[in-house]
Coordinates of C-alpha atoms in Angstrom, one line a residue:
X1 CA 40.8 -48.1 23.7
X2 CA 42.0 -50.9 21.4
X3 CA 44.3 -49.9 18.5
X4 CA 41.5 -50.6 16.0
X5 CA 38.4 -49.5 18.0
X6 CA 36.9 -46.2 19.2
X7 CA 34.2 -46.8 21.8
X8 CA 31.5 -44.5 23.2
X9 CA 33.0 -41.5 24.9
X10 CA 36.5 -42.0 23.5
X11 CA 38.1 -39.4 21.3
X12 CA 41.0 -39.2 18.8
X13 CA 42.8 -35.8 18.6
X14 CA 44.9 -34.5 15.8
X15 CA 47.8 -36.9 14.8
X16 CA 45.9 -39.8 16.5
X17 CA 44.7 -42.8 14.6
X18 CA 43.2 -46.3 14.5
X19 CA 45.1 -49.1 12.9
X20 CA 43.6 -52.4 11.6
X21 CA 44.7 -55.5 13.3
X22 CA 46.6 -56.7 10.2
X23 CA 48.4 -53.3 10.0
X24 CA 47.1 -52.7 6.5
X25 CA 44.9 -49.7 7.2
X26 CA 45.1 -46.5 9.2
X27 CA 42.3 -44.0 10.0
X28 CA 44.2 -40.8 10.8
X29 CA 42.9 -37.5 12.3
X30 CA 45.3 -35.1 10.5
X31 CA 46.5 -31.7 11.8
X32 CA 44.9 -30.0 8.8
X33 CA 41.4 -31.1 10.0
X34 CA 41.0 -33.9 7.5
X35 CA 40.0 -37.5 8.6
X36 CA 41.8 -39.8 6.1
X37 CA 41.7 -43.6 5.6
X38 CA 45.1 -44.8 4.4
X39 CA 46.2 -48.2 3.0
X40 CA 49.6 -49.2 4.4
X41 CA 52.3 -51.2 2.8
X42 CA 56.0 -51.7 3.3
X43 CA 58.5 -50.3 0.9
X44 CA 62.2 -50.8 0.6
X45 CA 64.2 -51.1 3.8
X46 CA 61.0 -51.5 5.7
X47 CA 59.7 -48.0 5.2
X48 CA 56.0 -47.5 5.6
X49 CA 54.1 -46.5 2.4
X50 CA 50.7 -44.8 2.9
X51 CA 48.1 -44.4 0.1
X52 CA 44.9 -42.5 0.9
X53 CA 41.7 -44.4 0.1
X54 CA 39.1 -41.9 1.5
X55 CA 39.0 -38.5 3.1
X56 CA 36.4 -36.4 4.9
X57 CA 37.4 -33.3 2.8
X58 CA 37.3 -31.1 5.9
X59 CA 40.6 -29.5 5.5
X60 CA 41.0 -26.0 6.7
X61 CA 43.5 -23.7 8.3
X62 CA 43.0 -24.5 12.0
X63 CA 44.7 -25.0 15.2
X64 CA 45.7 -28.7 15.3
X65 CA 44.4 -29.0 18.8
X66 CA 40.9 -27.9 17.6
X67 CA 40.1 -31.2 15.7
X68 CA 38.6 -34.2 17.5
X69 CA 37.0 -37.4 16.4
X70 CA 34.4 -38.6 19.0
X71 CA 32.2 -41.6 19.3
X72 CA 29.0 -40.3 20.8
X73 CA 26.5 -42.1 23.0
X74 CA 23.8 -41.7 20.3
X75 CA 25.9 -43.8 17.9
X76 CA 27.1 -40.9 15.8
X77 CA 30.8 -40.7 14.9
X78 CA 31.6 -37.0 14.8
X79 CA 34.6 -34.9 13.6
X80 CA 34.6 -31.6 15.6
X81 CA 36.5 -28.5 14.7
X82 CA 36.8 -25.1 16.4
X83 CA 36.2 -22.3 13.8
X84 CA 36.0 -20.6 16.5
X85 CA 33.4 -22.5 18.5
X86 CA 33.0 -26.2 18.5
X87 CA 31.3 -27.2 15.2
X88 CA 30.5 -30.5 13.5
X89 CA 32.8 -30.7 10.4
X90 CA 31.7 -34.2 9.4
X91 CA 29.7 -37.2 10.9
X92 CA 28.5 -40.6 10.0
X93 CA 24.9 -39.4 10.6
X94 CA 24.1 -42.6 12.6
X95 CA 22.9 -40.9 15.7
X96 CA 19.4 -40.5 17.2
X97 CA 19.1 -43.3 19.7
X98 CA 20.7 -44.5 22.9
X99 CA 23.7 -46.5 21.7
X100 CA 26.0 -46.6 24.7
X101 CA 27.5 -49.9 23.4
X102 CA 28.3 -48.4 20.0
X103 CA 31.8 -48.4 18.7
X104 CA 33.7 -47.8 15.4
X105 CA 36.1 -50.5 14.4
X106 CA 38.7 -50.2 11.6
X107 CA 38.5 -53.6 10.0
X108 CA 41.2 -55.5 8.1
X109 CA 39.5 -54.8 4.8
X110 CA 38.3 -51.9 2.7
X111 CA 36.2 -51.7 -0.4
X112 CA 39.1 -51.6 -2.8
X113 CA 41.3 -54.1 -0.8
X114 CA 41.2 -57.8 -0.1
X115 CA 38.7 -59.0 2.5
X116 CA 39.9 -60.6 5.7
X117 CA 39.0 -64.0 4.3
X118 CA 40.9 -63.4 1.1
X119 CA 43.9 -62.2 3.1
X120 CA 43.9 -65.5 5.1
X121 CA 43.8 -67.4 1.8
X122 CA 46.7 -65.4 0.5
X123 CA 48.7 -66.0 3.7
X124 CA 48.4 -69.8 2.9
X125 CA 50.1 -69.1 -0.4
X126 CA 52.9 -67.3 1.5
X127 CA 53.2 -70.4 3.7
X128 CA 53.6 -72.6 0.6
X129 CA 56.2 -70.2 -0.8
X130 CA 58.3 -70.4 2.4
X131 CA 58.2 -74.2 2.2
X132 CA 59.2 -74.1 -1.5
X133 CA 62.1 -71.7 -0.9
X134 CA 63.4 -73.7 2.1
X135 CA 63.0 -77.0 0.2
X136 CA 64.8 -75.8 -2.9
X137 CA 67.6 -74.4 -0.8
X138 CA 68.4 -77.8 0.7
X139 CA 71.1 -79.9 -0.9
X140 CA 70.3 -83.2 0.9
X141 CA 68.6 -84.6 3.9
X142 CA 65.3 -82.9 3.2
X143 CA 62.4 -83.5 0.8
X144 CA 60.3 -80.8 -0.8
X145 CA 56.9 -82.4 -0.2
X146 CA 57.8 -82.7 3.5
X147 CA 58.4 -79.0 4.0
X148 CA 55.2 -78.0 2.1
X149 CA 52.9 -80.6 3.6
X150 CA 54.1 -79.8 7.1
X151 CA 53.0 -76.2 6.7
X152 CA 49.6 -77.0 5.2
X153 CA 48.9 -80.0 7.4
X154 CA 50.6 -79.3 10.8
X155 CA 48.2 -81.8 12.3
X156 CA 47.8 -84.9 10.0
X157 CA 44.8 -86.1 12.1
X158 CA 42.8 -82.9 11.6
X159 CA 39.9 -83.6 9.3
X160 CA 39.7 -80.0 8.1
X161 CA 43.1 -78.3 8.4
X162 CA 42.9 -74.6 9.1
X163 CA 44.9 -73.7 5.9
X164 CA 42.5 -75.5 3.7
X165 CA 39.5 -73.9 5.4
X166 CA 41.1 -70.5 4.9
X167 CA 41.6 -71.2 1.2
X168 CA 37.9 -72.3 0.8
X169 CA 36.5 -69.4 2.7
X170 CA 38.9 -66.9 1.3
X171 CA 38.5 -67.7 -2.4
X172 CA 34.8 -68.6 -2.6
X173 CA 33.8 -65.1 -3.4
X174 CA 37.0 -64.1 -5.2
X175 CA 35.8 -65.7 -8.4
X176 CA 32.4 -66.9 -7.2
X177 CA 30.8 -67.5 -10.6
X178 CA 33.7 -69.6 -11.7
X179 CA 34.2 -71.8 -8.6
X180 CA 32.0 -74.8 -8.4
X181 CA 31.1 -75.5 -4.8
X182 CA 30.0 -79.1 -5.5
X183 CA 33.4 -79.9 -7.0
X184 CA 35.0 -78.2 -3.9
X185 CA 33.0 -80.4 -1.6
X186 CA 34.0 -83.5 -3.5
X187 CA 37.7 -82.6 -3.5
X188 CA 37.6 -81.8 0.2
X189 CA 36.4 -85.4 0.9
X190 CA 39.0 -86.9 -1.5
X191 CA 41.8 -84.9 0.1
X192 CA 41.3 -86.9 3.2
X193 CA 42.7 -89.9 1.4
X194 CA 45.8 -87.9 0.3
X195 CA 46.4 -86.8 3.9
X196 CA 46.1 -90.5 5.1
X197 CA 48.6 -91.5 2.4
X198 CA 51.0 -88.7 3.3
X199 CA 50.8 -89.6 7.0
X200 CA 51.9 -93.1 6.2
X201 CA 54.7 -91.8 4.0
X202 CA 55.9 -89.3 6.5
X203 CA 56.0 -91.8 9.4
X204 CA 58.3 -94.3 7.6
X205 CA 62.1 -94.3 7.5
X206 CA 63.8 -94.4 4.0
X207 CA 63.5 -97.8 2.4
X208 CA 61.2 -100.1 0.4
X209 CA 58.1 -99.3 2.5
X210 CA 58.6 -95.5 2.0
X211 CA 59.1 -96.1 -1.7
X212 CA 55.7 -97.8 -1.8
X213 CA 53.9 -94.9 -0.2
X214 CA 55.7 -92.4 -2.5
X215 CA 54.1 -94.3 -5.3
X216 CA 50.8 -94.2 -3.5
X217 CA 51.0 -90.4 -3.3
X218 CA 51.7 -90.3 -7.1
X219 CA 48.8 -92.6 -7.8
X220 CA 46.5 -90.3 -5.8
X221 CA 47.5 -87.2 -7.7
X222 CA 47.2 -89.1 -11.1
X223 CA 43.8 -90.5 -10.2
X224 CA 42.3 -87.2 -8.8
X225 CA 43.9 -84.7 -11.0
X226 CA 40.7 -84.1 -12.9
X227 CA 39.1 -82.9 -9.6
X228 CA 41.8 -80.3 -8.7
X229 CA 43.0 -79.4 -12.2
X230 CA 40.1 -79.5 -14.6
X231 CA 41.5 -79.0 -18.1
X232 CA 38.4 -77.2 -19.4
X233 CA 37.7 -74.9 -16.5
X234 CA 40.5 -75.1 -13.9
X235 CA 39.2 -72.1 -11.9
X236 CA 36.2 -74.1 -10.7
X237 CA 38.4 -75.7 -8.0
X238 CA 40.6 -72.5 -7.5
X239 CA 40.8 -72.9 -3.7
X240 CA 42.6 -76.2 -4.1
X241 CA 44.4 -75.8 -7.4
X242 CA 47.6 -74.1 -6.2
X243 CA 48.0 -76.3 -3.2
X244 CA 47.3 -79.6 -4.9
X245 CA 49.3 -78.8 -8.0
X246 CA 52.3 -77.6 -5.9
X247 CA 52.2 -80.8 -3.8
X248 CA 52.0 -82.9 -6.9
X249 CA 55.0 -81.2 -8.5
X250 CA 56.9 -81.5 -5.2
X251 CA 56.4 -85.2 -5.1
X252 CA 57.5 -85.6 -8.7
X253 CA 60.6 -83.5 -8.0
X254 CA 61.5 -85.6 -4.9
X255 CA 61.2 -88.7 -7.0
X256 CA 63.6 -87.1 -9.6
X257 CA 66.3 -85.9 -7.2
X258 CA 65.7 -87.6 -3.9
X259 CA 64.9 -91.1 -5.1
X260 CA 68.1 -92.7 -3.7
X261 CA 67.6 -91.0 -0.3
X262 CA 63.9 -92.0 -0.1
X263 CA 64.1 -95.6 -1.3
X264 CA 67.7 -96.6 -0.3
X265 CA 68.1 -98.1 -3.8
X266 CA 69.8 -97.0 -7.0
X267 CA 67.6 -95.9 -9.8
X268 CA 68.5 -97.0 -13.3
X269 CA 69.1 -94.2 -15.9
X270 CA 66.0 -95.1 -17.9
X271 CA 63.8 -94.6 -14.9
X272 CA 65.5 -91.3 -14.0
X273 CA 64.9 -90.1 -17.6
X274 CA 61.2 -91.0 -17.3
X275 CA 61.0 -89.3 -13.9
X276 CA 62.5 -86.1 -15.3
X277 CA 60.3 -86.1 -18.4
X278 CA 57.2 -86.6 -16.2
X279 CA 58.2 -83.7 -14.0
X280 CA 58.8 -81.4 -17.0
X281 CA 55.4 -82.3 -18.5
X282 CA 53.6 -81.7 -15.3
X283 CA 55.2 -78.3 -14.7
X284 CA 54.2 -77.2 -18.2
X285 CA 50.6 -78.5 -17.8
X286 CA 50.1 -77.0 -14.4
X287 CA 51.6 -73.7 -15.5
X288 CA 49.3 -73.6 -18.5
X289 CA 46.3 -74.2 -16.2
X290 CA 47.5 -71.3 -14.0
X291 CA 47.5 -69.1 -17.1
X292 CA 44.0 -70.1 -18.0
X293 CA 42.9 -69.3 -14.4
X294 CA 44.4 -65.8 -14.7
X295 CA 42.7 -65.2 -18.0
X296 CA 39.3 -66.5 -16.9
X297 CA 39.3 -64.7 -13.5
X298 CA 40.2 -61.3 -15.1
X299 CA 37.6 -61.8 -17.8
X300 CA 35.0 -62.6 -15.2
X301 CA 35.9 -59.7 -12.9
X302 CA 35.9 -57.2 -15.7
X303 CA 32.4 -58.4 -16.7
X304 CA 31.2 -57.7 -13.2
X305 CA 32.2 -54.0 -13.4
X306 CA 31.0 -53.6 -17.0
X307 CA 27.6 -55.4 -16.7
X308 CA 27.1 -56.3 -13.0
X309 CA 25.7 -54.6 -9.9
X310 CA 28.7 -52.2 -9.7
X311 CA 27.8 -50.8 -13.1
X312 CA 24.2 -50.1 -12.1
X313 CA 25.1 -47.1 -10.0
X314 CA 27.5 -45.8 -12.7
X315 CA 24.8 -45.9 -15.3
X316 CA 22.5 -43.8 -13.2
X317 CA 24.5 -40.7 -14.2
X318 CA 23.5 -41.2 -17.8
X319 CA 25.7 -40.2 -20.7
X320 CA 28.1 -37.9 -18.9
X321 CA 31.7 -37.2 -17.9
X322 CA 30.9 -38.6 -14.5
X323 CA 29.9 -41.9 -16.0
X324 CA 33.2 -42.0 -17.9
X325 CA 35.2 -41.2 -14.8
X326 CA 33.4 -43.8 -12.6
X327 CA 33.5 -46.5 -15.2
X328 CA 37.2 -46.0 -15.7
X329 CA 37.8 -46.1 -12.0
X330 CA 36.0 -49.5 -11.8
X331 CA 38.0 -50.9 -14.7
X332 CA 41.2 -49.6 -13.3
X333 CA 40.5 -51.2 -10.0
X334 CA 40.2 -54.6 -11.7
X335 CA 43.2 -54.2 -14.0
X336 CA 45.5 -53.1 -11.1
X337 CA 44.0 -54.1 -7.7
X338 CA 42.1 -57.3 -8.6
X339 CA 45.1 -58.3 -10.8
X340 CA 47.4 -57.8 -7.8
X341 CA 45.1 -59.9 -5.6
X342 CA 45.0 -62.7 -8.3
X343 CA 48.8 -62.7 -8.5
X344 CA 48.9 -63.0 -4.7
X345 CA 46.6 -66.0 -4.9
X346 CA 48.7 -67.7 -7.6
X347 CA 52.0 -66.5 -6.2
X348 CA 53.4 -70.1 -5.6
X349 CA 53.0 -70.8 -9.3
X350 CA 55.9 -68.4 -10.1
X351 CA 58.2 -70.8 -8.3
X352 CA 57.2 -74.0 -10.2
X353 CA 59.9 -73.6 -13.0
X354 CA 62.6 -74.1 -10.3
X355 CA 61.2 -77.5 -9.5
X356 CA 63.0 -78.9 -12.6
X357 CA 66.4 -78.2 -10.9
X358 CA 68.1 -80.5 -8.4
X359 CA 70.4 -78.0 -6.6
X360 CA 70.0 -74.5 -5.2
X361 CA 72.8 -73.3 -7.5
X362 CA 70.7 -74.2 -10.6
X363 CA 67.5 -72.4 -9.3
X364 CA 66.7 -69.1 -11.0
X365 CA 66.0 -65.9 -9.2
X366 CA 62.3 -65.4 -8.8
X367 CA 61.2 -61.7 -9.1
X368 CA 57.6 -60.5 -9.1
X369 CA 56.4 -56.9 -9.5
X370 CA 53.5 -56.0 -7.2
X371 CA 51.4 -53.0 -8.3
X372 CA 49.8 -50.5 -5.8
X373 CA 46.8 -48.4 -6.8
X374 CA 46.7 -45.0 -5.1
X375 CA 43.8 -42.4 -5.2
X376 CA 42.1 -40.9 -6.9
X377 CA 42.5 -37.6 -4.9
X378 CA 40.5 -34.5 -5.6
X379 CA 36.8 -34.0 -6.5
X380 CA 36.8 -34.3 -10.3
X381 CA 33.2 -33.3 -10.8
X382 CA 33.0 -30.2 -13.0
X383 CA 30.9 -30.2 -16.2
X384 CA 33.8 -29.8 -18.5
X385 CA 36.1 -32.4 -17.0
X386 CA 38.1 -34.8 -19.1
X387 CA 39.5 -38.1 -17.9
X388 CA 43.0 -39.4 -18.6
X389 CA 44.9 -42.6 -17.9
X390 CA 48.5 -43.2 -18.8
X391 CA 48.4 -47.0 -18.5
X392 CA 48.7 -47.5 -22.2
X393 CA 51.6 -45.0 -22.6
X394 CA 53.4 -46.8 -19.8
X395 CA 52.8 -50.2 -21.3
X396 CA 53.9 -49.0 -24.8
X397 CA 56.9 -46.7 -24.0
X398 CA 58.0 -47.7 -20.5
X399 CA 59.2 -45.8 -17.5
X400 CA 58.6 -42.0 -16.8
X401 CA 61.5 -40.0 -18.1
X402 CA 60.3 -36.4 -17.6
X403 CA 57.5 -34.4 -15.9
X404 CA 56.4 -30.9 -16.7
X405 CA 54.4 -29.4 -13.9
X406 CA 52.6 -26.0 -14.3
X407 CA 51.3 -24.3 -11.3
X408 CA 50.1 -21.0 -9.8
X409 CA 48.0 -21.1 -6.6
X410 CA 46.8 -24.5 -7.8
X411 CA 48.2 -27.1 -10.2
X412 CA 47.1 -25.9 -13.6
X413 CA 48.8 -28.4 -15.9
X414 CA 50.7 -31.6 -16.1
X415 CA 52.6 -33.3 -18.9
X416 CA 54.3 -36.7 -18.3
X417 CA 56.8 -38.3 -20.7
X418 CA 57.1 -42.1 -20.9
X419 CA 60.3 -43.4 -22.6
X420 CA 60.8 -39.9 -24.2
X421 CA 57.2 -39.8 -25.5
X422 CA 54.7 -37.2 -24.2
X423 CA 51.3 -38.5 -23.0
X424 CA 49.8 -35.1 -23.7
X425 CA 49.2 -31.9 -21.8
X426 CA 46.6 -32.2 -19.0
X427 CA 45.1 -28.9 -18.0
X428 CA 47.0 -26.0 -19.5
X429 CA 50.6 -24.7 -19.9
X430 CA 49.8 -21.7 -17.6
X431 CA 51.5 -20.5 -14.5
X432 CA 55.1 -21.4 -13.6
X433 CA 56.7 -24.4 -15.3
X434 CA 58.7 -26.9 -13.3
X435 CA 60.6 -29.6 -15.1
X436 CA 61.9 -32.9 -13.7
X437 CA 64.2 -35.0 -15.9
X438 CA 64.6 -38.6 -14.8
X439 CA 67.8 -40.3 -15.9
X440 CA 68.0 -43.9 -17.2
X441 CA 69.1 -45.2 -13.8
X442 CA 66.5 -43.3 -11.9
X443 CA 62.8 -43.5 -11.0
X444 CA 60.3 -41.4 -9.1
X445 CA 60.1 -43.0 -5.7
X446 CA 57.8 -40.5 -3.8
X447 CA 54.7 -38.6 -4.9
X448 CA 52.6 -36.3 -2.7
X449 CA 50.2 -33.4 -2.8
X450 CA 47.2 -31.5 -1.6
X451 CA 43.8 -32.1 -3.1
X452 CA 40.3 -30.9 -2.2
X453 CA 37.9 -29.6 -4.9
X454 CA 41.0 -29.4 -7.2
X455 CA 44.5 -30.7 -7.0
X456 CA 46.1 -27.7 -5.3
X457 CA 49.7 -28.9 -5.0
X458 CA 51.9 -31.7 -6.3
X459 CA 55.5 -32.9 -5.5
X460 CA 57.6 -35.6 -7.3
X461 CA 60.8 -37.0 -5.8
X462 CA 63.6 -39.0 -7.5
X463 CA 65.4 -38.6 -4.2
X464 CA 65.6 -36.1 -1.4
X465 CA 67.9 -33.8 -3.3
X466 CA 66.2 -34.2 -6.7
X467 CA 62.5 -33.2 -6.9
X468 CA 60.0 -30.7 -8.1
X469 CA 56.9 -29.2 -6.6
X470 CA 54.2 -26.7 -7.6
X471 CA 51.0 -25.2 -6.1
X472 CA 50.2 -25.0 -2.4
X473 CA 52.5 -26.6 0.2
X474 CA 55.3 -26.9 -2.3
X475 CA 57.8 -24.4 -0.8
X476 CA 61.5 -25.1 -0.9
X477 CA 61.5 -26.8 -4.2
X478 CA 59.1 -29.6 -3.3
X479 CA 59.9 -30.3 0.4
X480 CA 57.2 -32.4 2.1
X481 CA 54.6 -30.5 4.1
X482 CA 52.4 -31.6 7.0
X483 CA 49.5 -30.2 5.0
X484 CA 49.8 -32.8 2.2
X485 CA 46.5 -34.8 2.0
X486 CA 48.1 -37.8 0.3
X487 CA 51.4 -39.4 -0.5
X488 CA 52.8 -42.6 -1.9
X489 CA 56.3 -44.1 -1.8
X490 CA 59.3 -43.0 0.3
X491 CA 61.7 -40.2 -0.8
X492 CA 64.7 -41.9 0.7
X493 CA 64.5 -45.1 -1.4
X494 CA 66.8 -43.8 -4.1
X495 CA 66.0 -44.0 -7.8
X496 CA 67.4 -47.2 -9.4
X497 CA 64.7 -49.1 -11.3
X498 CA 66.2 -52.5 -10.2
X499 CA 65.7 -51.6 -6.5
X500 CA 63.0 -53.3 -4.5
X501 CA 61.3 -50.2 -3.2
X502 CA 58.2 -48.4 -4.6
X503 CA 58.5 -46.9 -8.1
X504 CA 56.0 -44.7 -9.8
X505 CA 54.7 -46.4 -13.0
X506 CA 52.1 -44.0 -14.3
X507 CA 49.5 -41.4 -13.4
X508 CA 45.7 -41.0 -14.1
X509 CA 43.1 -38.4 -13.3
X510 CA 40.7 -35.7 -14.4
X511 CA 41.7 -32.4 -15.9
X512 CA 39.9 -29.3 -17.2
X513 CA 41.0 -26.7 -19.8
X514 CA 38.7 -24.0 -18.2
X515 CA 37.8 -23.1 -21.8
X516 CA 38.4 -19.5 -22.7
X517 CA 40.2 -18.5 -19.5
X518 CA 43.7 -19.5 -20.7
X519 CA 44.2 -21.5 -17.5
X520 CA 43.7 -25.1 -16.7
X521 CA 43.2 -27.3 -13.6
X522 CA 44.0 -30.8 -12.5
X523 CA 40.8 -31.8 -10.7
X524 CA 41.7 -35.3 -9.7
X525 CA 44.8 -37.4 -9.7
X526 CA 45.9 -40.9 -8.9
X527 CA 49.0 -43.1 -9.3
X528 CA 50.1 -46.6 -9.8
X529 CA 53.3 -47.6 -8.2
X530 CA 55.1 -51.0 -8.0
X531 CA 57.6 -52.7 -5.8
X532 CA 59.5 -55.9 -6.4
X533 CA 59.5 -59.1 -4.4
X534 CA 62.6 -61.2 -4.9
X535 CA 63.5 -64.7 -3.8
X536 CA 67.1 -66.1 -3.8
X537 CA 67.9 -69.7 -3.3
X538 CA 70.9 -70.2 -1.1
X539 CA 72.5 -73.1 0.6

């Protein structure tokens, strides 16, 4: 059995799992009888962070050895439990024929995550960043364009470099109505001329001839800029924009700060002033185009979930609380997950400001917060449910400073404070009240719980010795339990907000006052965390 595949006749027992080849997803058979799909990421100090994306909702008190996931010969993937007696707890309902070659494969993508093609395109951006960081950390003897181009075009005689193919394939659907395929095809052909010019430049030793080919590169970028950086609609060539703009800025920077090394001649001060002014202008213009792309892509993607095919299924519920819940979930996915993917695509642009500096000591620290969307967990489908989303409170007042958790057998109420301001009581103030105060130098780094029809238990950790918990599986003041159906973050990451590990930003979900009973319920809950990527420039 491959790590990501379950073939006919093969079985996963409790605590066994499939892992996607890119290590981003895990399908786990839990000891509590649940089959759960988790998205994986890496937190501070390399700790694994798991966020549940889907569950079979087959939790029950059972012997861990009694749960099995089996790929049957009829093509049906079945989760068996002993209750007693071997019974089907869940299945894909794909059986009914001889399917001895059937298998289930955990792919590298999932509906709310990047596709494999997009991930490949994002990986090209990471390649570019590694070339930028290495180039900006070099005092002398190296040129920025050489490091970047060497990663993008490892074979200068390859008509269609793998990196550029990955960008085209990965981004063509990412903003499909904004990208103009005709312009992409034109630019692909024109790029061959750039590769030829760079090949000549790269092959020459410093001197007059190399200076001529440096000018040839600059002429190519100036002549073809309208194709890779359209002023009116820069997103139409998005697959090429970041790469071409980064290379253009790299050549301009090399002319500013490596002119003597490249040409073996002394530049006059007037020329150097012009070179610097040209670089500053290009950084500003390219950065403005990147901002336009961010704006246009977000506007387009929001229109897809508000008026497109994804909205059709939501409208089928009519004017109801379910419509509100589903529409908010779609919009939240765009504002958190799609925004994160867009930032990944444009990640090299965060480094452009440092191109204006000639030494590593001058370069500024580059920090980028990366958001992670978790959940929602719980059913959230009662007739009197109400949705909430604390994104606005977080944006307005800042970090979480206090949590009031009310619980009995289930979680009955929740009140979260952002910057000292309450976002309102969700559910009711019934049951036992648990209070967690978060100091100015602390953050919530771990969040877990149990959710089925309702949210039955919740736990919040600032660190291992400072936490609260309420409801089921929350014994010992919020200690983790094997029965938790979801968790995010890592409880050992400490609590300082300037750390690189996962930090809880805000919560969202569905609650119910259970009118007239004096008791409430949290029916569904989700969370948005973030972690920080940081790049230093060292000699």
